[in-house]
Structures are given as C-alpha cells and as structure tokens.
mmCIF file of C-alpha atoms in Angstrom:
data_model
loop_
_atom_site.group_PDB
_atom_site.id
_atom_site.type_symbol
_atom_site.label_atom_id
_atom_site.label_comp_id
_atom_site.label_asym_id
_atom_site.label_seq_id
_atom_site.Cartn_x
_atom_site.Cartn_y
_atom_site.Cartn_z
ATOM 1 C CA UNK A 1 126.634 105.784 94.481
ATOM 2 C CA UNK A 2 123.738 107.577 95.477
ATOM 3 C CA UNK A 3 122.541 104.499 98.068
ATOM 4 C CA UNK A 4 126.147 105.138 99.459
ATOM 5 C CA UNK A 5 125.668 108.387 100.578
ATOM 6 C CA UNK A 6 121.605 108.310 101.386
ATOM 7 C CA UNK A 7 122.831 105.160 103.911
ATOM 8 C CA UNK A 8 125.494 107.477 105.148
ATOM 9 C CA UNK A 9 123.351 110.583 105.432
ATOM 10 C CA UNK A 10 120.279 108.822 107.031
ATOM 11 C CA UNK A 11 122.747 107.141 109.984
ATOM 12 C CA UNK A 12 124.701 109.873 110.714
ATOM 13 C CA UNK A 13 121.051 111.833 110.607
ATOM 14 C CA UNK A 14 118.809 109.757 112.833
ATOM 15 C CA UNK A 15 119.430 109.135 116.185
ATOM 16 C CA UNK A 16 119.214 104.983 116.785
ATOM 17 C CA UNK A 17 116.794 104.856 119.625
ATOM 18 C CA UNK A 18 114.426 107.552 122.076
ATOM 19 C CA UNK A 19 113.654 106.061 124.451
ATOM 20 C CA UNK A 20 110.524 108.635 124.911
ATOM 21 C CA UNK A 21 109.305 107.356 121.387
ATOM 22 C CA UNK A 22 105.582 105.767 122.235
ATOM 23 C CA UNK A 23 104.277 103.874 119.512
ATOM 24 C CA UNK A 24 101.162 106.054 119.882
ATOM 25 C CA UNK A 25 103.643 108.960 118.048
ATOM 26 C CA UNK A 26 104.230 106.595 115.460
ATOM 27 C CA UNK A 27 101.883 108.512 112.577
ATOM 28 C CA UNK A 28 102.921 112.509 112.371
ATOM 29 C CA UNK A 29 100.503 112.950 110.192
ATOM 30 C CA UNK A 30 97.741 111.775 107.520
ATOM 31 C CA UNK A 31 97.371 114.349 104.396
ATOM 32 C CA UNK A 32 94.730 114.152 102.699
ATOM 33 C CA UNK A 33 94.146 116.083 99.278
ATOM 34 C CA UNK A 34 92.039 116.471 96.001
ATOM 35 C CA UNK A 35 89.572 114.502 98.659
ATOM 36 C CA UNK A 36 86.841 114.767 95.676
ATOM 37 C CA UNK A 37 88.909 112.700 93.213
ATOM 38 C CA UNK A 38 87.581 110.164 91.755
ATOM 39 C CA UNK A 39 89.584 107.187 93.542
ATOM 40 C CA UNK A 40 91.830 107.210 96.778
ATOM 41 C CA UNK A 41 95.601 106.075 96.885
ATOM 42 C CA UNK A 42 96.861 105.934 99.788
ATOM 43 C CA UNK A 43 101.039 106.626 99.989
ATOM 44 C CA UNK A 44 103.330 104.770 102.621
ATOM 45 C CA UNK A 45 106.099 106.846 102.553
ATOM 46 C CA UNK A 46 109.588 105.262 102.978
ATOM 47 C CA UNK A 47 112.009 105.714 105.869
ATOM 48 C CA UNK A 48 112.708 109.428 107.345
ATOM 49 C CA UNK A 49 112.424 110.784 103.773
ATOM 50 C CA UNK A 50 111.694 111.652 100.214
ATOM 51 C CA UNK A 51 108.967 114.034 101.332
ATOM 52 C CA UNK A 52 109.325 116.322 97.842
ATOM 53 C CA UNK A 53 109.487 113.406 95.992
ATOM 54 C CA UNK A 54 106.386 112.437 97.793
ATOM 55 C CA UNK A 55 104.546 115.739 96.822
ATOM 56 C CA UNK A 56 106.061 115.048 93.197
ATOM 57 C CA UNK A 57 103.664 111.686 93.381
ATOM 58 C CA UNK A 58 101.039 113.426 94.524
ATOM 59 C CA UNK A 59 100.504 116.156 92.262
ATOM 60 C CA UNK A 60 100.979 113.343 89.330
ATOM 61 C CA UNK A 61 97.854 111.418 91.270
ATOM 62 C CA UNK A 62 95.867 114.541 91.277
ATOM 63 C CA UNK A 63 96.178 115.273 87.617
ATOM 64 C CA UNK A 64 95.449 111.868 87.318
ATOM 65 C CA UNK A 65 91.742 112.118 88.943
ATOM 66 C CA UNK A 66 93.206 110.895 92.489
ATOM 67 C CA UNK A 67 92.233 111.675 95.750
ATOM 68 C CA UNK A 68 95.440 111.040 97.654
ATOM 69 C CA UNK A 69 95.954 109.949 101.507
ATOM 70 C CA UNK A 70 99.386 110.700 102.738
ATOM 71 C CA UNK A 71 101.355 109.229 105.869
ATOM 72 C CA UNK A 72 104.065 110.651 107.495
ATOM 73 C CA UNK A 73 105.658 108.055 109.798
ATOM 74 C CA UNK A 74 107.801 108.926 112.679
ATOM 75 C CA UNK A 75 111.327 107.896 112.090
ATOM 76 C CA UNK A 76 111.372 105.472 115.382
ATOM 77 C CA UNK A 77 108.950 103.245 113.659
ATOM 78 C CA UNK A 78 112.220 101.305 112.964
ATOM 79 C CA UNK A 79 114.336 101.008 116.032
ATOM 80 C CA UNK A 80 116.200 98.309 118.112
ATOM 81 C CA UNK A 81 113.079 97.185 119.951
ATOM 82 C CA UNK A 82 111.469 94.124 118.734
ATOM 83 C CA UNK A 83 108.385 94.786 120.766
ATOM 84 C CA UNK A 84 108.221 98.459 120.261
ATOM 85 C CA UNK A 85 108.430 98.200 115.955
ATOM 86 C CA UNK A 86 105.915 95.884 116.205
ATOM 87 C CA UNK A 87 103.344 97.957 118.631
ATOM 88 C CA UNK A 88 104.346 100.495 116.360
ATOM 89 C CA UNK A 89 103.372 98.780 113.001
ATOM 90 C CA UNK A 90 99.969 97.408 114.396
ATOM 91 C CA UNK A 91 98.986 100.526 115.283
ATOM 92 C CA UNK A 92 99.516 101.856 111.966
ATOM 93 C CA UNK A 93 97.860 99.555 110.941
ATOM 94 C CA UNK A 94 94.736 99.740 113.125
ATOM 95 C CA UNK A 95 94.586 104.153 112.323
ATOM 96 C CA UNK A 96 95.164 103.694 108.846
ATOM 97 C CA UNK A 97 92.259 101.221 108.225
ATOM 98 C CA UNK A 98 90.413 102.982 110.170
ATOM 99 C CA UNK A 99 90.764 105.877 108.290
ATOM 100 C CA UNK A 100 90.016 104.590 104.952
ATOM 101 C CA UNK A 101 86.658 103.139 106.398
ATOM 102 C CA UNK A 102 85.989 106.678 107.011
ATOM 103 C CA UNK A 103 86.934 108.259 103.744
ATOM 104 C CA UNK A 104 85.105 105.743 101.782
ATOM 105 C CA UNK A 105 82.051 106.054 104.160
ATOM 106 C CA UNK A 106 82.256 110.171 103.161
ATOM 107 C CA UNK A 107 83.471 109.922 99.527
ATOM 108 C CA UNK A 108 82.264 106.617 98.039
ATOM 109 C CA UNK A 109 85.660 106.185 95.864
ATOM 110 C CA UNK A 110 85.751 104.017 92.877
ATOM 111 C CA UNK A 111 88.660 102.339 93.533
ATOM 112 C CA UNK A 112 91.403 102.349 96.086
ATOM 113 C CA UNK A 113 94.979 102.149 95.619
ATOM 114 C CA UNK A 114 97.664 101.406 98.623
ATOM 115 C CA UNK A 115 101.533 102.463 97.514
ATOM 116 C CA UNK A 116 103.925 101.362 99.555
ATOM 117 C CA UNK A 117 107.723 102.593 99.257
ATOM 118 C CA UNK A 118 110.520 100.707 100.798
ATOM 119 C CA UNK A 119 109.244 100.267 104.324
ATOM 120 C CA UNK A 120 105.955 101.797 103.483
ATOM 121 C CA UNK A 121 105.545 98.246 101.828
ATOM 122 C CA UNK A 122 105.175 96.893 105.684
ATOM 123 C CA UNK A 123 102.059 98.829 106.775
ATOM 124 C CA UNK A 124 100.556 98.437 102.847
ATOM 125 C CA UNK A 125 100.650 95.063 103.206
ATOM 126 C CA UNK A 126 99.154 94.909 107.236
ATOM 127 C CA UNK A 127 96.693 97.646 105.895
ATOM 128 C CA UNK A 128 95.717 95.246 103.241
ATOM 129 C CA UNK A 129 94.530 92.626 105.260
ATOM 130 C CA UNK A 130 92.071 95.220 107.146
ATOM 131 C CA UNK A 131 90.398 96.761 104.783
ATOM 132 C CA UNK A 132 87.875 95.159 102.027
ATOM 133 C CA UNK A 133 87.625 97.895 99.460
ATOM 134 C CA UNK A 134 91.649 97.711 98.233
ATOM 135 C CA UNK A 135 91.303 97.788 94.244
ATOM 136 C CA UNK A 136 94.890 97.351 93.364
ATOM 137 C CA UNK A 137 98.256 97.444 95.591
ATOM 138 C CA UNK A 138 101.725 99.046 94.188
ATOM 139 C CA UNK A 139 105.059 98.069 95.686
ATOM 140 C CA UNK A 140 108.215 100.371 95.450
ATOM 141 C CA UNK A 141 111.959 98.608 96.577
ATOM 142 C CA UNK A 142 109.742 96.396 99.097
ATOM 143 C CA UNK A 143 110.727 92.783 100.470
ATOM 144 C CA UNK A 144 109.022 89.579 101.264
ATOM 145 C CA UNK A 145 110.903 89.431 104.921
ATOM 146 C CA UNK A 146 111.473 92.448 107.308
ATOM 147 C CA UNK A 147 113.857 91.546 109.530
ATOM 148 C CA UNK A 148 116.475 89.630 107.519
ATOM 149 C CA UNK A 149 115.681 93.260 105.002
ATOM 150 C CA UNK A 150 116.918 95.557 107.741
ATOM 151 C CA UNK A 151 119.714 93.299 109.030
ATOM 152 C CA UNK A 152 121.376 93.274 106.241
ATOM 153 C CA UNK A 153 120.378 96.192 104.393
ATOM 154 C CA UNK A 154 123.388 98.611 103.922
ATOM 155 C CA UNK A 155 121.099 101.820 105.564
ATOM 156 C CA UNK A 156 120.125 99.780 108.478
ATOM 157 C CA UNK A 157 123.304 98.471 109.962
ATOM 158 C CA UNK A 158 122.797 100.483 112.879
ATOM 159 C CA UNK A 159 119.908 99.126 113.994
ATOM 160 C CA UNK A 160 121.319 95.453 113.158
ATOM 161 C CA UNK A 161 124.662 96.561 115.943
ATOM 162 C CA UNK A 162 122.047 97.638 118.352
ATOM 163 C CA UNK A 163 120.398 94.421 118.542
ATOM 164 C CA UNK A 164 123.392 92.459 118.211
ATOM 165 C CA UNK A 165 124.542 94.815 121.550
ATOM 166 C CA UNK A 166 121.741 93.242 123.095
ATOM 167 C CA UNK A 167 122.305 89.883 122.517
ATOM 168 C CA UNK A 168 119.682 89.691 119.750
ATOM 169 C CA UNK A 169 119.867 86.940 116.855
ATOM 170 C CA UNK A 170 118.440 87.288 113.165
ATOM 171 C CA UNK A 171 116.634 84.127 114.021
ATOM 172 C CA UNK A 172 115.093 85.455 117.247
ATOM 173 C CA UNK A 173 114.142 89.088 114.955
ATOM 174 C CA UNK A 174 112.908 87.190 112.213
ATOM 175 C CA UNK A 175 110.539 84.833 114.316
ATOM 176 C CA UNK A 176 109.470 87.850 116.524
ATOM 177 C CA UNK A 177 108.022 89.875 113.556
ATOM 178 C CA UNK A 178 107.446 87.216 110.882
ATOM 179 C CA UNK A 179 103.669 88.680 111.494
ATOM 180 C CA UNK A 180 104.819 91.997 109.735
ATOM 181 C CA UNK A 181 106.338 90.521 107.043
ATOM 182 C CA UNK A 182 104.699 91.258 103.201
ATOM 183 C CA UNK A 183 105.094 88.128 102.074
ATOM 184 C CA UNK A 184 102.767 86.597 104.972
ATOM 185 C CA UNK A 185 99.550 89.222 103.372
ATOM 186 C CA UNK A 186 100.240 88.351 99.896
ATOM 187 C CA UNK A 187 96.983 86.311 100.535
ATOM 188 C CA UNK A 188 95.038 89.547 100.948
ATOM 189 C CA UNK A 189 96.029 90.321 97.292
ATOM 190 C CA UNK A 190 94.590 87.717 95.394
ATOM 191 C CA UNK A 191 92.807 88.591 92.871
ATOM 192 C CA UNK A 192 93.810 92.489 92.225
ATOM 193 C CA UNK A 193 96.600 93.819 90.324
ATOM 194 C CA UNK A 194 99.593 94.581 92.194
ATOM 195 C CA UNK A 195 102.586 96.500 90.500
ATOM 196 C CA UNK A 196 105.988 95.663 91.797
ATOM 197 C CA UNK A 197 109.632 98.396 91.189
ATOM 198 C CA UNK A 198 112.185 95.776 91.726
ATOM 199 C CA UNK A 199 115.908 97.054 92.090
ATOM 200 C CA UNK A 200 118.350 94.083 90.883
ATOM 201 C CA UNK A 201 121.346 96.151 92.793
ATOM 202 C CA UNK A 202 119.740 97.030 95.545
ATOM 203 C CA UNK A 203 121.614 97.229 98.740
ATOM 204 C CA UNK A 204 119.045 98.934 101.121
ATOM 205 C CA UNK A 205 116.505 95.751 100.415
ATOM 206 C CA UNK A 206 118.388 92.722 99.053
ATOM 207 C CA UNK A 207 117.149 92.186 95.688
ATOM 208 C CA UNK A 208 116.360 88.477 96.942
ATOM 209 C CA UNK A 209 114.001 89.425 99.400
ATOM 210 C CA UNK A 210 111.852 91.997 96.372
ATOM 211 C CA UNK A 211 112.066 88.674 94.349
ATOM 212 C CA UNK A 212 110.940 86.412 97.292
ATOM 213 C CA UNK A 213 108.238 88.819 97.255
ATOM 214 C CA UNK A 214 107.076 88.688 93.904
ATOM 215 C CA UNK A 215 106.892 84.536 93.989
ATOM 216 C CA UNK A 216 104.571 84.979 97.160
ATOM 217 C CA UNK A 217 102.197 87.350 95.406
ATOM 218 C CA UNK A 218 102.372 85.463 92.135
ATOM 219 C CA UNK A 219 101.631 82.284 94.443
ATOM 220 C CA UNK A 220 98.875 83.631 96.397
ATOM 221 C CA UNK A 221 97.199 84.666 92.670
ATOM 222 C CA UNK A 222 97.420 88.491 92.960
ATOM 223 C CA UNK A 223 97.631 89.499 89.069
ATOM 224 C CA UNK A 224 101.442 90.923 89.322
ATOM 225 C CA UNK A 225 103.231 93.063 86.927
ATOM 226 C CA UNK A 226 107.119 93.928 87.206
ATOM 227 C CA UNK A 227 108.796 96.551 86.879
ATOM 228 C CA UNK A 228 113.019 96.076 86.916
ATOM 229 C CA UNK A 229 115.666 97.829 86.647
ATOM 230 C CA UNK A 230 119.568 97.962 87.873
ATOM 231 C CA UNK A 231 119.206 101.035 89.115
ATOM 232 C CA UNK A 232 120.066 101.409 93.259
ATOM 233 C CA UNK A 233 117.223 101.575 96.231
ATOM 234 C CA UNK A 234 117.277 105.466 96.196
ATOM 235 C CA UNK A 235 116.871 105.690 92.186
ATOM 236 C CA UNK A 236 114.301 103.710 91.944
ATOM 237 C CA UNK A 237 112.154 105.679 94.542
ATOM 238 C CA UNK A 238 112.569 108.732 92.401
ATOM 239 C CA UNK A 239 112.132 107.216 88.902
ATOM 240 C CA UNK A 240 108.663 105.690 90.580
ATOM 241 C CA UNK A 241 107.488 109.102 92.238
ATOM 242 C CA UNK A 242 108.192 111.047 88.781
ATOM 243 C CA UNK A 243 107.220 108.827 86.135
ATOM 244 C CA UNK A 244 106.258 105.147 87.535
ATOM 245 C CA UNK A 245 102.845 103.851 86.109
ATOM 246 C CA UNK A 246 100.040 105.261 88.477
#
C-alpha cells in the first residue's frame, strides 16, 4: 500500500523531463557532518526523497562515531535520455570520488562506508570502483540491472512511456547503460563486507533484480550478509534509516 501511493505521489510530483537539466546540476549538494568522527559513510540518497528519513540515518551514524557525507541528487538524474542519465551518473561519480580523496587526505578516517538506497545503489557502486579506501559497502532496495529496474518498476513507468514515445527498446536501454549497472562493480567489492536490505515484494525494484544482485557480489567474493523481508520498496527504506545495522 504504501509503494502504491509513493509511485503515485512521486509521478504526479516530478515533472518527466527539463530540458534545461545539465548533467553538471546533477549533485545539489554534498553535506558533510560530525567531519571529526571516527570513520566516513557516505549516503546515496534514493530518488527525489526521504530527506528526514535521511537525517534520521544520520544522527544514528553520528551517535555511532560517524562522520557522515551526504548527497542530494537532482531529481533529473533519472530521465528519458539515455545519454543524459549516463553523463549524469559519471559525473557523480567523478565529484564524489573526488571528494572522498579529499576528506580522507584532511581527516585520515579509519574506515569508509558507501550506503546506497534504491538508486543511490547506482553511483555507490560507480563510486566504488574509484576510490581505494572503501572499507565496507551497504545496499538498501538496490538491483543488479538499471534499466530493466526502471522499466519495469511500478514508480518509473513514466520514464519507461517516454522512451517507448521515442522509439526506444529495453534492449537498446539496457545495452546503452549496462556500464552503470551494480552488478558490473561487484568486482570492486571483493573482499569487504557488503550488507544487502532485500524487499521480496518489491515493486519499485523487482525483487529478481536485488537477488541477481546478491549472486554477483557473492560471485565476485565480497563477504555478503542479507537482510530480507516482505515488506514493500518504501518500508524497507524506513526500517533501514531507523534501525538497519550501521
């Protein structure tokens, strides 16, 4: 019930494409806080949302001894552009790593933790392949595949018409950004603990794409530890932001 009306709410919310949306607006903002805690996580938020949920996490992460990086992502990261998502992701990419180089070069962490929640999972798992010092990786309602996630995910059928309006395939999506996909950085994993929240009734992110994801980690040796429930997309973000394992 509640994934019904968040899908409802979100499309009837955010407008589908703007066209004066540059991929260099793609980051609104990177919080950080409690800088002098003893290890960094870093939070990819999920899609135009769950910002106090967000703050919920983070105030558990500072009592916890965390330092805690926060993205906010500009809603067009996810639009019907195949070329434009993906500028958009890489550059994410490219800031973010950039900015943990930095942090660690200032603070000298311990240990640093990526957290990726529902489409945060994407740039966690690009960011991951950039950047050396990641101690341990922690995936919320995230897939294995991107685009077969958003064309059939019930919150994203808008974006899946406008691409079918312009004559664009799930094969053709799927090849175009198979580079942003999680399941293709699992490799950057291995070794390090990696927590996964896996929905099995999820209808944002198939529940066979979260599985699909687990096998690639498990494959690639990352040291994975599951987390399920039946619980929808939307309850699972909020059980993980107030009580999930930090």
């Amino acid at each position: 019930m509640i994934d019904i009306i968040v899908a409802h709410l979100g499309s009837s919310k955010h407008p589908i494409e703007n066209p004066a949306f540059t991929f260099s607006q793609s980051i609104i903002d990177m919080r950080l806080t409690n800088a002098r805690g003893s290890y960094l996580t870093v939070i990819f938020p999920p899609w135009n949302g769950a910002d106090r949920l967000i703050r919920i996490l983070e105030g558990r992460l500072h009592r916890a001894g965390s330092a805690t990086l926060t993205l906010a992502l500009h809603g067009q990261i996810l639009r019907p552009d195949i070329q434009g998502v993906i500028d958009s992701f890489t550059y994410i990419q490219e800031q973010v790593s950039l900015e943990i180089e930095k942090l660690q070069d200032k603070y000298a962490y311990e240990a640093i933790h990526l957290t990726g929640i529902s489409i945060g999972t994407i740039p966690l798992s690009l960011v991951a392949q950039r950047t050396k010092h990641i101690s341990k990786a922690t995936f919320v309602v995230g897939g294995s595949r991107f685009a077969p996630s958003v064309w059939e995910g019930a919150r994203t059928q808008g974006i899946r018409r406008a691409f079918e309006d312009k004559g664009v395939s799930l094969t053709e999506l799927e090849t175009a950004w198979s580079g942003l996909d999680p399941a293709m950085s699992a490799t950057a994993l291995k070794g390090r603990p990696v927590e996964l929240y896996i929905s099995e009734t999820d209808t944002f992110v198939p529940t066979i794409y979260q599985d699909e994801l687990v096998a690639a980690l498990r494959d690639s040796g990352a040291n994975v530890e599951e987390h399920r429930n039946k619980t929808g997309h939307a309850a699972n973000i909020m059980t993980y932001c107030m009580k999930g394992k930090l």
